[in-house]
PDB file of C-alpha atoms in Angstrom:
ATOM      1  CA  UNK A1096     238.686 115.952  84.329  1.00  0.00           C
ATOM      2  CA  UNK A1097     236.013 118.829  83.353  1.00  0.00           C
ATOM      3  CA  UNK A1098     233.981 117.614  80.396  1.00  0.00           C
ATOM      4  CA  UNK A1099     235.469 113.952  80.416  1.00  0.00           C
ATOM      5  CA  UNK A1100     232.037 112.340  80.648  1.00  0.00           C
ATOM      6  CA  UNK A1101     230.271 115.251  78.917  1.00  0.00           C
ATOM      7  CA  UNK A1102     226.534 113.851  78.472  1.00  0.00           C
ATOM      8  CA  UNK A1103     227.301 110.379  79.653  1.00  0.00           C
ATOM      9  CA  UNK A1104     223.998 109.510  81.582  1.00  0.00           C
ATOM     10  CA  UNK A1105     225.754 107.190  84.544  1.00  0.00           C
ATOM     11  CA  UNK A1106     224.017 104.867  87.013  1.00  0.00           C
ATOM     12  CA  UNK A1107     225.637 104.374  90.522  1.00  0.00           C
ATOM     13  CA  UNK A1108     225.042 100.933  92.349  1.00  0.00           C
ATOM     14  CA  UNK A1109     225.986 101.132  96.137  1.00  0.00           C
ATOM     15  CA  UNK A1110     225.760  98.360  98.753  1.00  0.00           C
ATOM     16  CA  UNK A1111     224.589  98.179 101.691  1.00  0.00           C
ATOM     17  CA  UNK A1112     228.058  98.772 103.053  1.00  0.00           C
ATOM     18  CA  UNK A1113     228.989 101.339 100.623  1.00  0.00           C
ATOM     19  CA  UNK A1114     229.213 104.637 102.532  1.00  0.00           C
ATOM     20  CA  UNK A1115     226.973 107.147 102.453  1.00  0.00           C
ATOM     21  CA  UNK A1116     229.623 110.208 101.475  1.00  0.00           C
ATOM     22  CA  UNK A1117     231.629 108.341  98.961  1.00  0.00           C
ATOM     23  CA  UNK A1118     228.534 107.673  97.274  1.00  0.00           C
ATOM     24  CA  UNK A1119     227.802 111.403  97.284  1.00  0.00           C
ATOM     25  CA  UNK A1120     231.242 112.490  96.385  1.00  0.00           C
ATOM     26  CA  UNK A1121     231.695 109.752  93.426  1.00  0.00           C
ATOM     27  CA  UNK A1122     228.554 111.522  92.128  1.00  0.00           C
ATOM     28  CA  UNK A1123     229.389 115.134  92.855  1.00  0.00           C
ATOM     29  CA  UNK A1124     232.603 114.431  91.163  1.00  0.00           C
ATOM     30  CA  UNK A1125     231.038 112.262  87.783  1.00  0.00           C
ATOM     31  CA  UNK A1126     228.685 115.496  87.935  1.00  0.00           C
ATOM     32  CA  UNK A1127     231.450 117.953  87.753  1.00  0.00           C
ATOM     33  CA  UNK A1128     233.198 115.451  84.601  1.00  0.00           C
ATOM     34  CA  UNK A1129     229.888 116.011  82.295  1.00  0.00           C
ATOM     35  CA  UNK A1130     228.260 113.227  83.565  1.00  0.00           C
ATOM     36  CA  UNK A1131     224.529 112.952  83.491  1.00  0.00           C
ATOM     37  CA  UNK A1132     223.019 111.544  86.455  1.00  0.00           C
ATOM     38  CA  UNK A1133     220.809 108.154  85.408  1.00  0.00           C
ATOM     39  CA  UNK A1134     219.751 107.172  88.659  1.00  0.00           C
ATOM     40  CA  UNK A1135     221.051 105.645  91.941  1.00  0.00           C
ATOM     41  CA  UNK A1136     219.809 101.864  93.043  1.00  0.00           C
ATOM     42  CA  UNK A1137     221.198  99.731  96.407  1.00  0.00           C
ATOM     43  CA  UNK A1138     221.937  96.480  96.852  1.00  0.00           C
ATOM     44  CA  UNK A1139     220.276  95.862 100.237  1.00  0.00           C
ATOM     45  CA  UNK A1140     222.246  93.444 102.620  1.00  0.00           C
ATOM     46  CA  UNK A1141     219.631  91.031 101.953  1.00  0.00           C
ATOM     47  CA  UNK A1142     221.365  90.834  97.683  1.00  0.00           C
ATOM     48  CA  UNK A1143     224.560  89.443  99.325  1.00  0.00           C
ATOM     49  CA  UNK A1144     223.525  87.278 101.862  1.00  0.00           C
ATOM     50  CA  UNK A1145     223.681  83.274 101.261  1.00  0.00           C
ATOM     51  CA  UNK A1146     220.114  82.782 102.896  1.00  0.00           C
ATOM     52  CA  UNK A1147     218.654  84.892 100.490  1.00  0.00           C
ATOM     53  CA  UNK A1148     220.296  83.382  97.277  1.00  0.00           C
ATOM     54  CA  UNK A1149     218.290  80.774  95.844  1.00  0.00           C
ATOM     55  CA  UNK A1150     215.127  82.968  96.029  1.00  0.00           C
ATOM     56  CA  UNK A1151     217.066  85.931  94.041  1.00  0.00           C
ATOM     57  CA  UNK A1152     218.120  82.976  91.092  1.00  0.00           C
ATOM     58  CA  UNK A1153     214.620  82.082  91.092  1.00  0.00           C
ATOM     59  CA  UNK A1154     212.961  86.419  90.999  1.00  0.00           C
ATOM     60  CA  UNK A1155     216.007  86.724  88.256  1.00  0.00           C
ATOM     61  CA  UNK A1156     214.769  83.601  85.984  1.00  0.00           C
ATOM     62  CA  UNK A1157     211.239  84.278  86.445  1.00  0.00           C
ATOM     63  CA  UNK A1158     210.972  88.078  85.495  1.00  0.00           C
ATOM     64  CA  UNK A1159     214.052  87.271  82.844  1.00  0.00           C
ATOM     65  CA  UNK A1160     214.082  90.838  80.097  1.00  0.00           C
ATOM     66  CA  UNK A1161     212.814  89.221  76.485  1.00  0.00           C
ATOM     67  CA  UNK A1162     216.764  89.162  74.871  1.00  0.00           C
ATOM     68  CA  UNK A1163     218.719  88.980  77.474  1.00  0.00           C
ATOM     69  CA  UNK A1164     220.629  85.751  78.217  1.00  0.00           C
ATOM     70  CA  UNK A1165     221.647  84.024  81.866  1.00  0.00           C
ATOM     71  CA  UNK A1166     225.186  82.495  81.992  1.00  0.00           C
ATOM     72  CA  UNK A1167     224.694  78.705  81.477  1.00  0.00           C
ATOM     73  CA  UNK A1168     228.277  78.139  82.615  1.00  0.00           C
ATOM     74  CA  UNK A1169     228.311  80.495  85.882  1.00  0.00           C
ATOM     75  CA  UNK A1170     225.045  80.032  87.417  1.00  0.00           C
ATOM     76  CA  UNK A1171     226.346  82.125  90.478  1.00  0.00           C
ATOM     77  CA  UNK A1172     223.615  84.106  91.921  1.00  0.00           C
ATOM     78  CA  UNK A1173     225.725  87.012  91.293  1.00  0.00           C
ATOM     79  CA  UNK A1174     226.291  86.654  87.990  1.00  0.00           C
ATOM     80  CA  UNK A1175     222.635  85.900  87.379  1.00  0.00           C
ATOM     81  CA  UNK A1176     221.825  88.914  88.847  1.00  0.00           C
ATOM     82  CA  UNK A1177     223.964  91.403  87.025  1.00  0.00           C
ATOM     83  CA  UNK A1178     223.143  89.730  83.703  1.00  0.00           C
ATOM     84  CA  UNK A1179     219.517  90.533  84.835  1.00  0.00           C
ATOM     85  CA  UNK A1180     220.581  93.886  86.160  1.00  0.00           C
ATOM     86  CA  UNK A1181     222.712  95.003  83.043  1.00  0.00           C
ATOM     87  CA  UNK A1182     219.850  94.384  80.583  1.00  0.00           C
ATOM     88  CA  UNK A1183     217.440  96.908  82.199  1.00  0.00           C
ATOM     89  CA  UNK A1184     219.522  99.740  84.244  1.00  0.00           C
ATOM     90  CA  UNK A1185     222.130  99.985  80.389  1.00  0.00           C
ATOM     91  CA  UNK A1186     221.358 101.451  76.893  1.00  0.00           C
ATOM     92  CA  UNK A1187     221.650  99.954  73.846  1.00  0.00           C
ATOM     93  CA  UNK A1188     224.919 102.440  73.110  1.00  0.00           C
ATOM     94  CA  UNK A1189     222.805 103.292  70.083  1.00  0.00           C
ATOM     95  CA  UNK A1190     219.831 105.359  70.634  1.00  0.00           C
ATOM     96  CA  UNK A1191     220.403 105.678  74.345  1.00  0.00           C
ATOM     97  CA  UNK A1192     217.170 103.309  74.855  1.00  0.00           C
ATOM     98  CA  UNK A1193     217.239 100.414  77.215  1.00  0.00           C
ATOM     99  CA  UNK A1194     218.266  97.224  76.366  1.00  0.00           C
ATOM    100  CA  UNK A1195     214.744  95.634  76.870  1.00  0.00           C
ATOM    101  CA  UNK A1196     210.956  97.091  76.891  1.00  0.00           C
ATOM    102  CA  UNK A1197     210.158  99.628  79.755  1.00  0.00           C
ATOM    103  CA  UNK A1198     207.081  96.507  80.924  1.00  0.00           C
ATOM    104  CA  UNK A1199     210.053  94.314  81.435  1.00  0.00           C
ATOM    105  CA  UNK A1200     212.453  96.488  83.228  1.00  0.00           C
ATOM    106  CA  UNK A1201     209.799  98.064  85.729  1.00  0.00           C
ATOM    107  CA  UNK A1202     208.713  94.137  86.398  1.00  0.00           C
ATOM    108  CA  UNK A1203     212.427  93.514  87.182  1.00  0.00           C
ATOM    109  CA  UNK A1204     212.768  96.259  89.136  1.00  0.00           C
ATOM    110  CA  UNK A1205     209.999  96.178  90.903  1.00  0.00           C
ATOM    111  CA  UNK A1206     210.043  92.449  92.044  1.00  0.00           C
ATOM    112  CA  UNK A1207     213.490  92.475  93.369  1.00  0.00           C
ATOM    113  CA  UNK A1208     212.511  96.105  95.521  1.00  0.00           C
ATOM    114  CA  UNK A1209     209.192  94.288  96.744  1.00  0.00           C
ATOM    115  CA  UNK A1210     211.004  91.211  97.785  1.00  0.00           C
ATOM    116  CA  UNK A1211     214.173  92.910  99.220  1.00  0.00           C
ATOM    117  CA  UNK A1212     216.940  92.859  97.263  1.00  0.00           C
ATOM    118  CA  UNK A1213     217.322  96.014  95.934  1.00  0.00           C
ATOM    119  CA  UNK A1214     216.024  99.740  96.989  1.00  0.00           C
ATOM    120  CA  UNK A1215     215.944 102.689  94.385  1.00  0.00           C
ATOM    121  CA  UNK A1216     213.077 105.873  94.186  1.00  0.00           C
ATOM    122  CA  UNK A1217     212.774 107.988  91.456  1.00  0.00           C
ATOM    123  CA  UNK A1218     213.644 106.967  88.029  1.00  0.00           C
ATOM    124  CA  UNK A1219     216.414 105.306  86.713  1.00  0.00           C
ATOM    125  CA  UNK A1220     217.321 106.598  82.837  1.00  0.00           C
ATOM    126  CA  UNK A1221     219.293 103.557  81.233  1.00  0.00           C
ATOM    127  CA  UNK A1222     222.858 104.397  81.481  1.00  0.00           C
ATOM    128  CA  UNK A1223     225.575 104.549  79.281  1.00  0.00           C
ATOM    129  CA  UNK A1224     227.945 103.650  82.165  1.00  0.00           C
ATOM    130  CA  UNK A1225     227.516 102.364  85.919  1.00  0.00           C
ATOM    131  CA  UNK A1226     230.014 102.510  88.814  1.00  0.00           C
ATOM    132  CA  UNK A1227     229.498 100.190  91.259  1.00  0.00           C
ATOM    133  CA  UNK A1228     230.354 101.562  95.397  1.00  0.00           C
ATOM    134  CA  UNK A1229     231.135  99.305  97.991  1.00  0.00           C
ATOM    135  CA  UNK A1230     232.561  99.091 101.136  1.00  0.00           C
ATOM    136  CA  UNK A1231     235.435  98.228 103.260  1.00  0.00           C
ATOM    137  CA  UNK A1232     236.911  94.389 102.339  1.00  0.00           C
ATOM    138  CA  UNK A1233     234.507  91.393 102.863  1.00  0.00           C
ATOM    139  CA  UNK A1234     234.984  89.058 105.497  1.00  0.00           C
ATOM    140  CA  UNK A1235     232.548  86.846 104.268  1.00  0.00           C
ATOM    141  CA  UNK A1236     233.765  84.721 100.777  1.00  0.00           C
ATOM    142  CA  UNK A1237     230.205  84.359  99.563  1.00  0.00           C
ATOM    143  CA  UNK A1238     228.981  87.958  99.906  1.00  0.00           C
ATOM    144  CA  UNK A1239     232.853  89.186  98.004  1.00  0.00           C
ATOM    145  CA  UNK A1240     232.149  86.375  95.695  1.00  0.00           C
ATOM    146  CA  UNK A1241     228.308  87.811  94.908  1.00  0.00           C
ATOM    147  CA  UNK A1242     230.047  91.421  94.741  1.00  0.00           C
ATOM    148  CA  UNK A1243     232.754  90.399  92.285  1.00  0.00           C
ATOM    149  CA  UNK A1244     230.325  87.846  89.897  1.00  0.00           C
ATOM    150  CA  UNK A1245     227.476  90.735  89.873  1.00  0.00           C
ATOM    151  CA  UNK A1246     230.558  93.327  88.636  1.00  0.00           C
ATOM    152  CA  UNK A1247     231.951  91.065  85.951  1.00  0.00           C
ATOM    153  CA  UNK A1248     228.605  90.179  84.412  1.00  0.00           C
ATOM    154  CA  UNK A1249     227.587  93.771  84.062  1.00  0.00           C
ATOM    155  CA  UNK A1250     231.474  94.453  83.006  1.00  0.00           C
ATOM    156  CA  UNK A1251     230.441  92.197  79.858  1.00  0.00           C
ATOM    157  CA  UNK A1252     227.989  94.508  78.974  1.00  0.00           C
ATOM    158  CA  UNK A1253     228.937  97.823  79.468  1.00  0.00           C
ATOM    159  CA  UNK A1254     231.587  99.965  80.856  1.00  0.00           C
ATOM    160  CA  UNK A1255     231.485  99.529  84.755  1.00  0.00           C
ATOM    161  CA  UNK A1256     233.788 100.601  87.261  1.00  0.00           C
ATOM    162  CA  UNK A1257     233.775  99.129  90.785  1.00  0.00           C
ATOM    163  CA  UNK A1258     234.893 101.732  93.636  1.00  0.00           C
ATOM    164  CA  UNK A1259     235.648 100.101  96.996  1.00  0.00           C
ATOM    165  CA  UNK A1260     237.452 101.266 100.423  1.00  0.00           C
ATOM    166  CA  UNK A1261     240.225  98.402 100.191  1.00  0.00           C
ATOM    167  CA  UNK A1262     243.994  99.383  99.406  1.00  0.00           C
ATOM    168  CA  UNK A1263     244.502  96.672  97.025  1.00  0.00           C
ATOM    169  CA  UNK A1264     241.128  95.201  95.860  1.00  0.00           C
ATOM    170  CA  UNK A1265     241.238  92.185  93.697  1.00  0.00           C
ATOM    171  CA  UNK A1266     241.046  92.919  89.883  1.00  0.00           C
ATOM    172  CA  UNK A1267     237.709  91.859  87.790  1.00  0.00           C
ATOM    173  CA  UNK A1268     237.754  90.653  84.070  1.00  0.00           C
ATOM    174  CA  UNK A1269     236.061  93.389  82.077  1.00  0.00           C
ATOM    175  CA  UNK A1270     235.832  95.965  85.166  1.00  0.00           C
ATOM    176  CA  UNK A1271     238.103  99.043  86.652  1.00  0.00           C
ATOM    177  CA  UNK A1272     238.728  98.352  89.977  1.00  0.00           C
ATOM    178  CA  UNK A1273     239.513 101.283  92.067  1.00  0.00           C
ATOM    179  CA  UNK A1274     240.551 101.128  95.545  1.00  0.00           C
ATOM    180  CA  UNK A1275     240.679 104.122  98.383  1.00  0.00           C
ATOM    181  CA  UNK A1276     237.235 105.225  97.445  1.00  0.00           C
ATOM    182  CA  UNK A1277     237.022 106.801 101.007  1.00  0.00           C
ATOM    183  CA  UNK A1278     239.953 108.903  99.843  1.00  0.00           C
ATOM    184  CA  UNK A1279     239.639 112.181  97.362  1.00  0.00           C
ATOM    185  CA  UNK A1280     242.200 110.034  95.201  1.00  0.00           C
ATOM    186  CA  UNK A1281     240.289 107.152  95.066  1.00  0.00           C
ATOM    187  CA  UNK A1282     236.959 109.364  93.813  1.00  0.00           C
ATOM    188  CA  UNK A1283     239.126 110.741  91.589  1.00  0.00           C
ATOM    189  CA  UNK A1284     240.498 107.682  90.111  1.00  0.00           C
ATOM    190  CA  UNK A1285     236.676 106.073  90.051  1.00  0.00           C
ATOM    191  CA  UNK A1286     235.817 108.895  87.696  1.00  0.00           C
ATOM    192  CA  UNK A1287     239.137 108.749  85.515  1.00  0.00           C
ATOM    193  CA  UNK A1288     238.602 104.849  85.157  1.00  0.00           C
ATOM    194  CA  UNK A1289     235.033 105.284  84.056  1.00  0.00           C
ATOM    195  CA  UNK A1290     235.827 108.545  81.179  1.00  0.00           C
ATOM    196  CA  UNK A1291     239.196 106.919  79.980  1.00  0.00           C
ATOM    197  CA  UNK A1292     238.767 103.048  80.209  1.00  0.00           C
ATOM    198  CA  UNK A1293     241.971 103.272  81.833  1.00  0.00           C
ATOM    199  CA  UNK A1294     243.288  99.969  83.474  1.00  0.00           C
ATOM    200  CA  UNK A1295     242.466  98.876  86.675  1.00  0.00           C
ATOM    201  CA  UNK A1296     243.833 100.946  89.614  1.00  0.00           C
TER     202      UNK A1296
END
């Protein structure tokens, strides 16, 4: 696994329910790969809960990177979101520059931290890939729903990998789903799925 992401800057997104030491060992481990570390930002529980959803959609239309495009078919909150999300925290895959102007990802950014959804500090480097921690299985269906929608829109942009504690997690279009993140196996397997573009686990 040594030198498998050699220089590949990667972003992690956690969740509020993502644990604190997977989060450290998924990045200890993409650090031992190669991996350059772009930056760590949370989805406070606030991103995935219902009450909360139709003033993200609005923050997400309103502060909207100049090229980037919301889903006109899925106009999920999560989707939204990650479409938002995608544009300013992944590179171009050219010249390693963000997708959009540095004005519109801090406003991005920084409206969604002021108003709750999301917490980050210190800079985030636009990534080249982003693996996505959660937590155990969701009992609620909106909040896996959010999880899964956010996931497969940044999928469609860029290689993502989404690590969560559940045996058997539920398989995303366009993402590498690893279960057992709690487990050195499951780290293991997050990292693999990210530097190979293996199938989903």
């Amino acid at each position: 696994m040594s030198g498998a992401l050699k220089d590949v800057a990667v972003t992690i997104v956690r969740t509020a329910e993502a644990d604190a030491d997977d989060v450290e060992s998924v990045r200890w481990l993409l650090n031992a790969a190669g991996a350059s570390d772009s930056g760590e930002l949370t989805l406070t529980e606030r991103f995935t809960d219902q009450a909360g959803a139709d003033e993200l959609s609005t923050i997400v239309a309103n502060t909207l990177p100049s090229g980037a495009q919301l889903s006109v078919q899925d106009r999920s909150p999560g989707t939204h979101a990650g479409e938002s999300l995608a544009a300013v925290l992944l590179s171009d895959g050219a010249s390693g520059e963000s997708k959009t102007s540095p004005e519109d990802r801090t406003l991005v950014l920084e409206t969604l931290q002021q108003a709750g959804f999301i917490e980050f500090s210190g800079s985030l480097v636009p990534a080249e890939a982003i693996v996505i921690v959660d937590g155990p299985e969701r009992s609620g269906e909106f909040s896996a729903k959010l999880v899964s929608d956010f996931a497969k829109a940044i999928g469609a942009q860029g290689r993502t990998a989404l690590a969560t504690q559940g045996a058997r997690p539920a398989l995303i279009d366009g993402v590498k789903v690893v279960g057992g993140v709690d487990r050195e196996a499951g780290r293991i397997k997050t990292v693999l799925a990210v530097s190979s573009g293996a199938p989903e686990m």
